[in-house]
Coordinates of C-alpha atoms and ligand atoms in Angstrom, one line a residue:
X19 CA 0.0 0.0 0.0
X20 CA 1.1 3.6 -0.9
X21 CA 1.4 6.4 2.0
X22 CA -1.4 8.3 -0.3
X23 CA -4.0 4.5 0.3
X24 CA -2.7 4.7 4.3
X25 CA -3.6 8.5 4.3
X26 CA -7.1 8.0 3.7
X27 CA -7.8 4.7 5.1
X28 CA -9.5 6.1 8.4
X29 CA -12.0 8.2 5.8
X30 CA -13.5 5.1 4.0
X31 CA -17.5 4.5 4.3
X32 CA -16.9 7.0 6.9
X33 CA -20.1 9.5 5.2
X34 CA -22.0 6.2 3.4
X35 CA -24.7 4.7 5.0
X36 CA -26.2 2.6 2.1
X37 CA -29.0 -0.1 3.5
X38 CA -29.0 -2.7 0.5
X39 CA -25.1 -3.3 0.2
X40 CA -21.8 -1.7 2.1
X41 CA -19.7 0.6 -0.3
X42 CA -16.6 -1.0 0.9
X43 CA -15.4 -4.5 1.2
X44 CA -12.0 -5.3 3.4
X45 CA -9.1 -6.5 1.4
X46 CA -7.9 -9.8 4.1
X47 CA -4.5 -9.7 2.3
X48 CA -3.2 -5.8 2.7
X49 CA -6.5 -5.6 5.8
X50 CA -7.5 -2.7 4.4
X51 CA -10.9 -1.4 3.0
X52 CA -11.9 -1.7 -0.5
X53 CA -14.2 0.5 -2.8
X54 CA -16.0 -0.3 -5.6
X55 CA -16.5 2.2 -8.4
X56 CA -18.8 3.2 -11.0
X57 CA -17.3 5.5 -13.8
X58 CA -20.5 7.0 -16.1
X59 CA -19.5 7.3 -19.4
X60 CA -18.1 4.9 -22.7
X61 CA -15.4 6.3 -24.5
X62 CA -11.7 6.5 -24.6
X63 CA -11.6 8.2 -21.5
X64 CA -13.8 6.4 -19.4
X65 CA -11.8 3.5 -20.7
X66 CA -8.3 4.8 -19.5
X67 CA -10.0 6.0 -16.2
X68 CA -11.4 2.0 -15.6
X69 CA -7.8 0.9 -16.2
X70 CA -6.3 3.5 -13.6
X71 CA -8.7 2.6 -11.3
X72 CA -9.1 -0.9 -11.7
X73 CA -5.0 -0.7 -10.3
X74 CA -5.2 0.9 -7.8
X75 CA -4.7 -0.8 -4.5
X76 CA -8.0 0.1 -2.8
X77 CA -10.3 -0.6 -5.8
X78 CA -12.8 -3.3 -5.1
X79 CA -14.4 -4.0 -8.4
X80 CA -14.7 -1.2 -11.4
X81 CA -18.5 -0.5 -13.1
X82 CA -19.1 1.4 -16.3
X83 CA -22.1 2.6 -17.3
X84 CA -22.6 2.3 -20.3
X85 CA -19.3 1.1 -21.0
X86 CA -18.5 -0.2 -25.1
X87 CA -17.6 -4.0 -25.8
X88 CA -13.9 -3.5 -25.6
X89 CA -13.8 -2.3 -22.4
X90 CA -15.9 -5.2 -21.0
X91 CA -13.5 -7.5 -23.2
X92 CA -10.6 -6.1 -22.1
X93 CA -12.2 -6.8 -18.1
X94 CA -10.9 -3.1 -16.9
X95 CA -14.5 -2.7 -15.8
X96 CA -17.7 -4.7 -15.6
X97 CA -20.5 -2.9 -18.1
X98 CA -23.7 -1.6 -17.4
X99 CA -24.7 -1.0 -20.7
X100 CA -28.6 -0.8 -19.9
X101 CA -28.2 2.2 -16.5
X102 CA -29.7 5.8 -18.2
X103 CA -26.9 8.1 -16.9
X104 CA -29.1 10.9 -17.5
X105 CA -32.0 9.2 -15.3
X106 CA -30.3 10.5 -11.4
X107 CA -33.1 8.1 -9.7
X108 CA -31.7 5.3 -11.6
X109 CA -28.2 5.6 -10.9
X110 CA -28.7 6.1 -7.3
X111 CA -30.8 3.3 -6.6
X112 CA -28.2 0.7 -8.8
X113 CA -25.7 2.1 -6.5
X114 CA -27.2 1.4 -3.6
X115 CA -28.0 -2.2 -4.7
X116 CA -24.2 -2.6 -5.6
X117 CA -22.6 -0.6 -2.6
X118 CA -21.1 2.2 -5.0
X119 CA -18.5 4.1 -2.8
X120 CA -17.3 6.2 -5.7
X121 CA -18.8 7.5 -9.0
X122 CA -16.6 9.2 -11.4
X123 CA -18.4 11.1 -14.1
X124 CA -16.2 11.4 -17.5
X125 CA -18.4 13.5 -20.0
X126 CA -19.6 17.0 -19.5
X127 CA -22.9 16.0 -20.9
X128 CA -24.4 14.1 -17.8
X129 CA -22.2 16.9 -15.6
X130 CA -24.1 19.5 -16.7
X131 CA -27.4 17.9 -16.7
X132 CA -26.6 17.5 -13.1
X133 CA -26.1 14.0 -12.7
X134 CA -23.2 15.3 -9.6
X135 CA -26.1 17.4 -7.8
X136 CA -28.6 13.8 -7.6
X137 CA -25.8 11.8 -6.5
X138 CA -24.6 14.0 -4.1
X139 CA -27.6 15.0 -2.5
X140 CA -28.5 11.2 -1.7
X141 CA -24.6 11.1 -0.1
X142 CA -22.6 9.4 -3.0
X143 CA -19.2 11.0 -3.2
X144 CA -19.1 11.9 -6.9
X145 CA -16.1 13.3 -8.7
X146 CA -17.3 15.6 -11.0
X147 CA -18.6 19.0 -10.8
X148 CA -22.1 20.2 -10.1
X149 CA -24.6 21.4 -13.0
X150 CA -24.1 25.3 -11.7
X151 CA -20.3 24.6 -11.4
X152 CA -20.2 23.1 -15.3
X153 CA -20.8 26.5 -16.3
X154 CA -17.7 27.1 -16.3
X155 CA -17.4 25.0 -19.6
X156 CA -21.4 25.2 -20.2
X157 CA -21.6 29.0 -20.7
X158 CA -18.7 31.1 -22.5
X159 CA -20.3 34.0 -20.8
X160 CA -20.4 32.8 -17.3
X161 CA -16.4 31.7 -17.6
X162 CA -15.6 35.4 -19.1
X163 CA -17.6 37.4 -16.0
X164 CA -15.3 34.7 -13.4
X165 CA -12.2 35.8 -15.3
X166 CA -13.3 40.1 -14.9
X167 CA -14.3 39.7 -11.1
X168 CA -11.4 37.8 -10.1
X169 CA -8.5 39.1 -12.4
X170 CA -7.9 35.8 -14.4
X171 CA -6.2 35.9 -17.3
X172 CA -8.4 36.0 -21.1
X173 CA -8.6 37.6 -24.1
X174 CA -10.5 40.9 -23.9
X175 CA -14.4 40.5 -25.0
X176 CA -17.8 41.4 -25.0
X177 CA -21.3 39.6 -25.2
X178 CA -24.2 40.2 -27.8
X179 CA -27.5 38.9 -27.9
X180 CA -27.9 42.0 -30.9
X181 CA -26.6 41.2 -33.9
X182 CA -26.3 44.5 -35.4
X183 CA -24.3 45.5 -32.2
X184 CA -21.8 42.8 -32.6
X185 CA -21.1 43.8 -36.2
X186 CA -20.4 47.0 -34.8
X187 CA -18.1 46.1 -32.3
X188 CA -16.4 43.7 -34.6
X189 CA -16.0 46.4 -37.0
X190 CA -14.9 49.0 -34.4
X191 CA -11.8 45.9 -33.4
X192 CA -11.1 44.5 -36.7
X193 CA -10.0 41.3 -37.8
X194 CA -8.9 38.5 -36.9
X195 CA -11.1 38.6 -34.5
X196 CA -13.3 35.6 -32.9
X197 CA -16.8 34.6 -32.7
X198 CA -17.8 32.5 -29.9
X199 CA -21.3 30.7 -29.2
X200 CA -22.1 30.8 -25.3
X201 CA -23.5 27.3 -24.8
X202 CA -22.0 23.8 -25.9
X203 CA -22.3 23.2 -29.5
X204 CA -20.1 20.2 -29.9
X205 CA -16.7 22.1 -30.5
X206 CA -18.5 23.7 -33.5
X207 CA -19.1 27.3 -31.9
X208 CA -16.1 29.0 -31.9
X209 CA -15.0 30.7 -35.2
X210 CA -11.4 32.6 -35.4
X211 CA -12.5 35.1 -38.3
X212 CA -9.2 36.1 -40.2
X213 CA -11.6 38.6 -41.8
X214 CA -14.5 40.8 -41.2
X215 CA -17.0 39.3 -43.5
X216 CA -15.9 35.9 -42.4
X217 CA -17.0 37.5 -38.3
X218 CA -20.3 38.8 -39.6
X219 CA -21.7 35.5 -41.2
X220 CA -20.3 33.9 -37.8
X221 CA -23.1 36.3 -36.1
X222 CA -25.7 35.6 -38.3
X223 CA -25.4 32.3 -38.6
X224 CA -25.5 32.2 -34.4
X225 CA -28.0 35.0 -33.5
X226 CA -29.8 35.3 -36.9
X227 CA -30.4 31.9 -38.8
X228 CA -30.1 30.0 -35.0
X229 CA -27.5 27.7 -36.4
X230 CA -26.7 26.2 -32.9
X231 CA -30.1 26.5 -31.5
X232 CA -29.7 27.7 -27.9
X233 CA -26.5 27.6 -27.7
X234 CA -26.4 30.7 -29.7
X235 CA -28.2 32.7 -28.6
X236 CA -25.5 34.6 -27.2
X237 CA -22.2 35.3 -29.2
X238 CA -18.9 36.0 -27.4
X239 CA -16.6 38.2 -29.3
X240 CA -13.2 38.3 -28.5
X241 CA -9.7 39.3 -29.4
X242 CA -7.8 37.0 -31.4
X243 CA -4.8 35.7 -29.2
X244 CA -1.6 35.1 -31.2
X245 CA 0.8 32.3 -29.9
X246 CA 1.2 29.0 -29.3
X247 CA -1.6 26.7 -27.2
X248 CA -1.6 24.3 -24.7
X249 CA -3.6 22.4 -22.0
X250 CA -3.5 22.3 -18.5
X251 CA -5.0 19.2 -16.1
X252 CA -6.2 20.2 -12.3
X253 CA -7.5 18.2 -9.8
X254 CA -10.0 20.4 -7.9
X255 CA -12.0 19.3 -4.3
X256 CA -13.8 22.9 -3.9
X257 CA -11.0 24.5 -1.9
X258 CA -7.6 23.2 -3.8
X259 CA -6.0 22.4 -6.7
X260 CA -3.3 20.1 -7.5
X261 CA -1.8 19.9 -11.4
X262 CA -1.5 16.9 -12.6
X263 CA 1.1 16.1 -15.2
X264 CA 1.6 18.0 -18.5
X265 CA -0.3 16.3 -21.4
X266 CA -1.4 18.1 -25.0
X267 CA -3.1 16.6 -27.9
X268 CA -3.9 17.3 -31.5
X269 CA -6.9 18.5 -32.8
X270 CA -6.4 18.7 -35.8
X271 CA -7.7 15.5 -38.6
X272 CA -4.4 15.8 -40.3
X273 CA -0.8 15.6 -40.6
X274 CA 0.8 19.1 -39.8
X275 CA -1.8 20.0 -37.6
X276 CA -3.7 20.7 -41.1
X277 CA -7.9 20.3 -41.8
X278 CA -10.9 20.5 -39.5
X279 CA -10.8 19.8 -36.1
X280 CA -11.9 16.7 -34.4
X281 CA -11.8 15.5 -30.4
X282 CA -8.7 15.0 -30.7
X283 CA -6.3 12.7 -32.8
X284 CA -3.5 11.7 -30.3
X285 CA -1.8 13.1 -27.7
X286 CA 1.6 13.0 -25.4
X287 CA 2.9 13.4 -21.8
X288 CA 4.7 14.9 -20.5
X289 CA 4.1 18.0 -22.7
X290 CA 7.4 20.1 -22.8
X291 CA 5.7 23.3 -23.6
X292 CA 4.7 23.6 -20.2
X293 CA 8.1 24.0 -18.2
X294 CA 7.9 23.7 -14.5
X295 CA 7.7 27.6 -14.2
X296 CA 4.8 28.0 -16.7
X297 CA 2.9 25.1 -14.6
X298 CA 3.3 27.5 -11.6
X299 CA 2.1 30.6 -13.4
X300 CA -0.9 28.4 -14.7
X301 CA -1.9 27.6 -11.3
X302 CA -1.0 31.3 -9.5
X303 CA -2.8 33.4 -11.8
X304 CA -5.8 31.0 -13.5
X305 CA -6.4 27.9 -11.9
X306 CA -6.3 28.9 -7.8
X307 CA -8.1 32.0 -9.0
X308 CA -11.0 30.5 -10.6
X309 CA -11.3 27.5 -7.8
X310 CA -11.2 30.4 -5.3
X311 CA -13.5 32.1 -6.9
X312 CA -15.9 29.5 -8.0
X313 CA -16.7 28.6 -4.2
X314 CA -16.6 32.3 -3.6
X315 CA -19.9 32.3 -5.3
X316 CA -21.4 29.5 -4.4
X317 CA -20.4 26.9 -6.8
X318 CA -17.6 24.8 -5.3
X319 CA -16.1 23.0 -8.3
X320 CA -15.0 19.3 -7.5
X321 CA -13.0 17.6 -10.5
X322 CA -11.0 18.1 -13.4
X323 CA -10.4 21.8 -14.7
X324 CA -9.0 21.3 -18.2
X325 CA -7.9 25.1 -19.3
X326 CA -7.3 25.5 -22.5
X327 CA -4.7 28.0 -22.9
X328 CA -2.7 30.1 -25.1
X329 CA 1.1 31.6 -24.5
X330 CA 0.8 34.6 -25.8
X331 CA 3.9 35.3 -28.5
X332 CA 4.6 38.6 -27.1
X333 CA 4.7 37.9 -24.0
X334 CA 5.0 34.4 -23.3
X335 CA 2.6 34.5 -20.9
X336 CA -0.5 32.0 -20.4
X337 CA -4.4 33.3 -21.1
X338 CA -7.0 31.2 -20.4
X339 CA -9.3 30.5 -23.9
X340 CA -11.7 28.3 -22.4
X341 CA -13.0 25.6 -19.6
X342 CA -13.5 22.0 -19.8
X343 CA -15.1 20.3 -16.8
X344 CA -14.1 16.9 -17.4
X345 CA -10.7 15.2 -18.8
X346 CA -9.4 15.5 -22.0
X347 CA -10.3 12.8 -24.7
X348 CA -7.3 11.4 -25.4
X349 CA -5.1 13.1 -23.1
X350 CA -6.7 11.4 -20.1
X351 CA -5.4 8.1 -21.8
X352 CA -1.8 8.9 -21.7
X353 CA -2.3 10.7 -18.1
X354 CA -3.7 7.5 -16.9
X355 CA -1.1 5.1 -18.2
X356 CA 1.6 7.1 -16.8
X357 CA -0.3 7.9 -13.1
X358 CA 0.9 5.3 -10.2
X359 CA -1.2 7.0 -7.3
X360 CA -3.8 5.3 -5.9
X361 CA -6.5 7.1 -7.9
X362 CA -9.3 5.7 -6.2
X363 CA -7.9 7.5 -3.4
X364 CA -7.0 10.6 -4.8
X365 CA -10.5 11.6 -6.2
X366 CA -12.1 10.6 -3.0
X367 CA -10.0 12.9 -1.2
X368 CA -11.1 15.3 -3.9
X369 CA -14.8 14.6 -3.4
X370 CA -13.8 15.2 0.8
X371 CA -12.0 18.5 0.0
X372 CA -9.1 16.7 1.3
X373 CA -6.1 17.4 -1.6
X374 CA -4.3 20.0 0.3
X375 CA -0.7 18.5 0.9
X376 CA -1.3 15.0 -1.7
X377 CA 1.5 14.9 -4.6
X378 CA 0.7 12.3 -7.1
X379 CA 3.3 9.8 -8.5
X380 CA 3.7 9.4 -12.7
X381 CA 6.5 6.8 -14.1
X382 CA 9.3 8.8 -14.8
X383 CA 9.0 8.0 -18.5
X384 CA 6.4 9.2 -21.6
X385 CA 3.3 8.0 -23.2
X386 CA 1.7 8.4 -26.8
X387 CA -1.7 7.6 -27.8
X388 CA -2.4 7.1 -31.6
X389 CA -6.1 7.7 -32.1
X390 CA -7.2 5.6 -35.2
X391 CA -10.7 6.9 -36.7
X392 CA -13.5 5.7 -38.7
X393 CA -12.8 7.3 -42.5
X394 CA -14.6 10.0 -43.6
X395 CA -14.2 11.5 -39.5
X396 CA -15.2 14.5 -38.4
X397 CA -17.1 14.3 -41.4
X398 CA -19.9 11.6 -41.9
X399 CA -18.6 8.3 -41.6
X400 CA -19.7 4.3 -42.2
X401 CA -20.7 2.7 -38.9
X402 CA -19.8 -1.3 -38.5
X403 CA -16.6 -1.6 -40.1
X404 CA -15.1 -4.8 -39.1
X405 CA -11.8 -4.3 -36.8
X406 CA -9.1 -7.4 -36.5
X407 CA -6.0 -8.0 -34.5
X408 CA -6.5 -6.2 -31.6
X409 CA -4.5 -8.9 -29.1
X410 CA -1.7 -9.3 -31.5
X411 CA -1.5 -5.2 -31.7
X412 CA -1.3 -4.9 -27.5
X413 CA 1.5 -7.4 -27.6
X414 CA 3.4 -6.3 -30.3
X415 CA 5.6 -4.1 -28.0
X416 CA 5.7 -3.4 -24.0
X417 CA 4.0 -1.0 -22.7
X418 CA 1.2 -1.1 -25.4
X419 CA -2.1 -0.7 -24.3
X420 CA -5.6 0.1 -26.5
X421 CA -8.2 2.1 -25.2
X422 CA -11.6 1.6 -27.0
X423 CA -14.1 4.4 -27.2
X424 CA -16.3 3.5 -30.0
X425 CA -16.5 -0.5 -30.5
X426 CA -19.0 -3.0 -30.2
X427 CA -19.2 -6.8 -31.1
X428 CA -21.0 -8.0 -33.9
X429 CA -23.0 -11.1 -34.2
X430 CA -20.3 -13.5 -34.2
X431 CA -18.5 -11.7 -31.6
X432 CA -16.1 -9.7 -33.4
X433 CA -14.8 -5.7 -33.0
X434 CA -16.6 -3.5 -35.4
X435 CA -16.8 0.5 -34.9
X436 CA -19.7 2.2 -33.9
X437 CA -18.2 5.7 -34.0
X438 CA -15.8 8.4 -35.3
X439 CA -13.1 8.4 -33.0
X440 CA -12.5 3.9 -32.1
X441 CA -9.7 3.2 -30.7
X442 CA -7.0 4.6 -28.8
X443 CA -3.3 3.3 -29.6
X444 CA -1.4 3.8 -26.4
X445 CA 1.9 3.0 -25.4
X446 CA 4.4 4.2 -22.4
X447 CA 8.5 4.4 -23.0
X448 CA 11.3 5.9 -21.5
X449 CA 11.2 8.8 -23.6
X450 CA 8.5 10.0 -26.1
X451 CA 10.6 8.5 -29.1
X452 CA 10.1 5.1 -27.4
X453 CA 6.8 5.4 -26.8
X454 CA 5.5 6.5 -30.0
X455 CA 7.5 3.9 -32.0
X456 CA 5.7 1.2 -29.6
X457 CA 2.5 3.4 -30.3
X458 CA 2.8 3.4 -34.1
X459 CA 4.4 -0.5 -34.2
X460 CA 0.9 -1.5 -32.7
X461 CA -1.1 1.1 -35.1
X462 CA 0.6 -1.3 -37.8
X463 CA -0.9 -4.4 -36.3
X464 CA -4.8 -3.2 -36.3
X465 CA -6.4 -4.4 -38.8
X466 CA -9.1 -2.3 -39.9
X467 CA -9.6 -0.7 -43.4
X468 CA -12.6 1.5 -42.2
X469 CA -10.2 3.9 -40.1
X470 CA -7.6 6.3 -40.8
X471 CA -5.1 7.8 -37.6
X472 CA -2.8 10.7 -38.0
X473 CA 1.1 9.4 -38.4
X474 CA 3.1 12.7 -36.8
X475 CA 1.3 12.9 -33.4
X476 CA 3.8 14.5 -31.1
X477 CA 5.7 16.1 -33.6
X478 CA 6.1 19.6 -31.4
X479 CA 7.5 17.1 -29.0
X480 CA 9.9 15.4 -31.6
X481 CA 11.1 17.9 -34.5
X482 CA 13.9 16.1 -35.3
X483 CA 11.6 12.7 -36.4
X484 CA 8.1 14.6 -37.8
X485 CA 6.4 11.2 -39.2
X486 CA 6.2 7.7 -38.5
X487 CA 8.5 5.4 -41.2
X488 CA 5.8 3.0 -42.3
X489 CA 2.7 4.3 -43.9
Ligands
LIG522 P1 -12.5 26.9 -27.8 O1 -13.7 26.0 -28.2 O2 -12.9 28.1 -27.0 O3 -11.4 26.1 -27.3 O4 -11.9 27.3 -29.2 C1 -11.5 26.4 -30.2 C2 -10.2 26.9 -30.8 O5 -10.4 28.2 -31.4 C3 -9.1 27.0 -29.8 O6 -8.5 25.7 -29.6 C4 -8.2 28.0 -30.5 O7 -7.4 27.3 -31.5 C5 -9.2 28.9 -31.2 N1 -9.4 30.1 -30.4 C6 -10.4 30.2 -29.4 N2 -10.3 31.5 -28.9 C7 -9.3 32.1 -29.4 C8 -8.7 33.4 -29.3 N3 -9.2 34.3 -28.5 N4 -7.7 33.7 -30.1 C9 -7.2 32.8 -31.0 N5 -7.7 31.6 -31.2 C10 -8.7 31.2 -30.4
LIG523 N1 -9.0 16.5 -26.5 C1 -9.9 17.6 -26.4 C2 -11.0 17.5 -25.5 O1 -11.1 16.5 -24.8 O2 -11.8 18.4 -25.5

């Protein structure tokens, strides 16, 4: 057992009082208390987060709801494809039944539904933020006001609900300038106009033709930040924050960071555009900030703040460009391959308010995930596309591990995908050059002509080496 598992042994099933089934279970061997876990959620990332927490010491059994078939194959959690995640009286009664002692909530959807507030409220620790704390990624707007009341970092902006008084404001800045929907609209609301016709039909397409429906109904317009971006992982229990380690993707579909965006395409940690000193800067002037201020107004925020940032080129100073409330899909998978804490521990001591003082332990080395996609992604693309050679991929190299986030069996029991970003290539190595030649040497072993994947990811991290050698 790790000091972090004996830290927080005296807190287990210390606030549960389930009737049906206890929350923990004793572990004879080590004698110490066991949890079991439900993560909500069936991608990539809910994937990775089974396997993290499927390790760690005090993890009694792992449930995902709904879970896809290759997590269930891979036996990094037990599936519970038929729960309704968005049904709160259904997930707290199945948690009772199974003595649930921690849910973990990986997509924003369900957070800001308020899936957190149910399970809370009938006294299951949940990691993940509450519906009014979600605004932070929910509402453009609400994340901008946080920023002016308590001096965090962002470009400079207003908010329109009038369109002929964003066109003036956009004509009185100039371009580039960028045009932001307030709500969620599936990564498709933000437009960086490089001119000012391109801004206007942004506007009208939000506030005059309703393009994204609700979602924009208001339109953020902002200055355009010039520089280079990166992410930034906190752990957050209402009070504190602690960073976890540096980890950046790829948005982009293609090689070169070229074409539309997507989720993401791959990703890499560590991250070496955030030095040590940047890290600090990140926390000191925008993540302690916003957690401070969050609970200032009411809205603790438990759980992962993913800031999107950019280092501004003249400065070389961080700004925040927006809030996720959740982990990043894929960077969670390369976070979770490299993390060694007890995580099951860790985010209870999040949901407690109890992360003042933890440091978490990574392996010293790197880790690549290769996203392969269904062809035709973010575009429209076939579903059912028969995938082969899975088990001969994850042994093709140490280290190698594949992450599922859109699979299911077909009738005779084989992978097909059911979705635009499938699988998750993932592999650990001493340095980033190891891992992503154990990454790409398993990319080469999937069979599966329905998908595509990207063959530079990591190439900021790697300039000397820009593209894998076999393609
Ligand atoms: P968001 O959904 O807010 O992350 O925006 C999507 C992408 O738009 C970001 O990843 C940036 O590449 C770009 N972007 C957003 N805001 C700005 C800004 N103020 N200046 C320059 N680029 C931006
Ligand atoms: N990888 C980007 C995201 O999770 O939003």
């Amino acid at each position: 057992m790790n000091a972090l598992s004996m830290q927080f042994l005296s807190h287990l099933g210390s606030d549960t009082s389930h009737s049906e089934s206890s929350p923990v279970g004793v572990d004879t061997k080590n004698n110490y208390q066991t949890v079991t876990v439900l993560v909500i959620g069936g991608g990539g990332r809910e994937h990775a987060l089974c396997y993290a927490l499927q390790r760690s010491p005090s993890c009694e059994t792992v449930l995902c709801a709904p879970g896809n078939a290759g997590i269930s194959s891979s036996k990094n959690a037990t599936c519970i494809s038929d729960l309704d995640i968005y049904d709160g009286e259904a997930v707290i009664s199945f948690c009772r039944k199974r003595g649930v002692g921690l849910v973990v909530v990986g997509p924003e959807a369900p957070l800001v539904a308020g899936l957190t507030n149910e399970l809370v409220k009938a006294g299951i620790p949940t990691f993940g933020p509450s519906a009014e704390a979600s605004a932070l990624e929910g509402s453009k707007n609400f994340m901008k006001h946080l920023c002016d009341k308590y001096d965090i970092p962002t470009a400079k902006y207003k908010t329109f609900t009038d369109p002929s008084a964003a066109k003036q404001y956009i004509q009185e800045q100039g371009a580039p300038i960028v045009i932001k929907a307030d709500g969620l609209a599936a990564g498709k609301g933000v437009t960086v106009a490089m001119t000012l016709e391109e801004a206007h039909e942004a506007v009208d397409s939000m506030l005059v033709k309703g393009d994204f429906g609700s979602a924009g109904c208001r339109v953020i317009v902002e200055e355009f930040l010039e520089g280079e971006e990166a992410s930034f992982f906190a752990l957050v229990d209402g009070e504190n924050a602690i960073p976890l380690e540096s980890a950046q993707d790829h948005k982009r579909v293609g090689d070169g960071d070229t074409g539309p965006n997507t989720g993401g395409m791959g990703a890499y940690s560590p991250a070496p555009i955030l030095t040590k000193e940047l890290q600090s800067i990140v926390m000191d002037s925008i993540i302690i900030p916003t957690v401070k201020g969050m609970s200032a107004e009411g809205s603790k925020f438990v759980g992962v703040l993913y800031a999107g940032l950019m280092i501004e080129k003249k400065s070389g100073m961080p700004k925040l460009i927006e809030y996720n409330v959740r982990f990043g899909d894929p960077e969670c998978q390369v976070l979770m391959v490299r993390l060694e804490s007890d995580l099951v521990q860790v985010l209870l001591a999040a949901c407690r308010g109890e992360l003042n003082g933890i440091s978490l332990n990574w392996s010293p080395g790197s880790a690549m995930v290769v996203v392969m996609a269904s062809n035709g992604y973010p575009g429209s693309y076939e579903k059912g596309t028969l995938i082969e050679n899975l088990e001969e991929a994850e042994l093709v190299a140490p280290g190698v591990k594949i992450f599922h986030a859109g699979t299911a069996f077909d009738s005779e029991g084989r992978f097909i995908a059911t979705g635009g970003r499938v699988l998750g290539i993932t592999a650990k190595g001493n340095d980033l050059e190891e891992a992503r030649d154990r990454a790409y040497q398993a990319v080469e072993k999937v069979n599966w002509s329905g998908g595509f994947f990207r063959r530079d990811i990591g190439w900021r991290a790697l300039p000397q080496k820009q593209y894998a050698t076999k393609g």
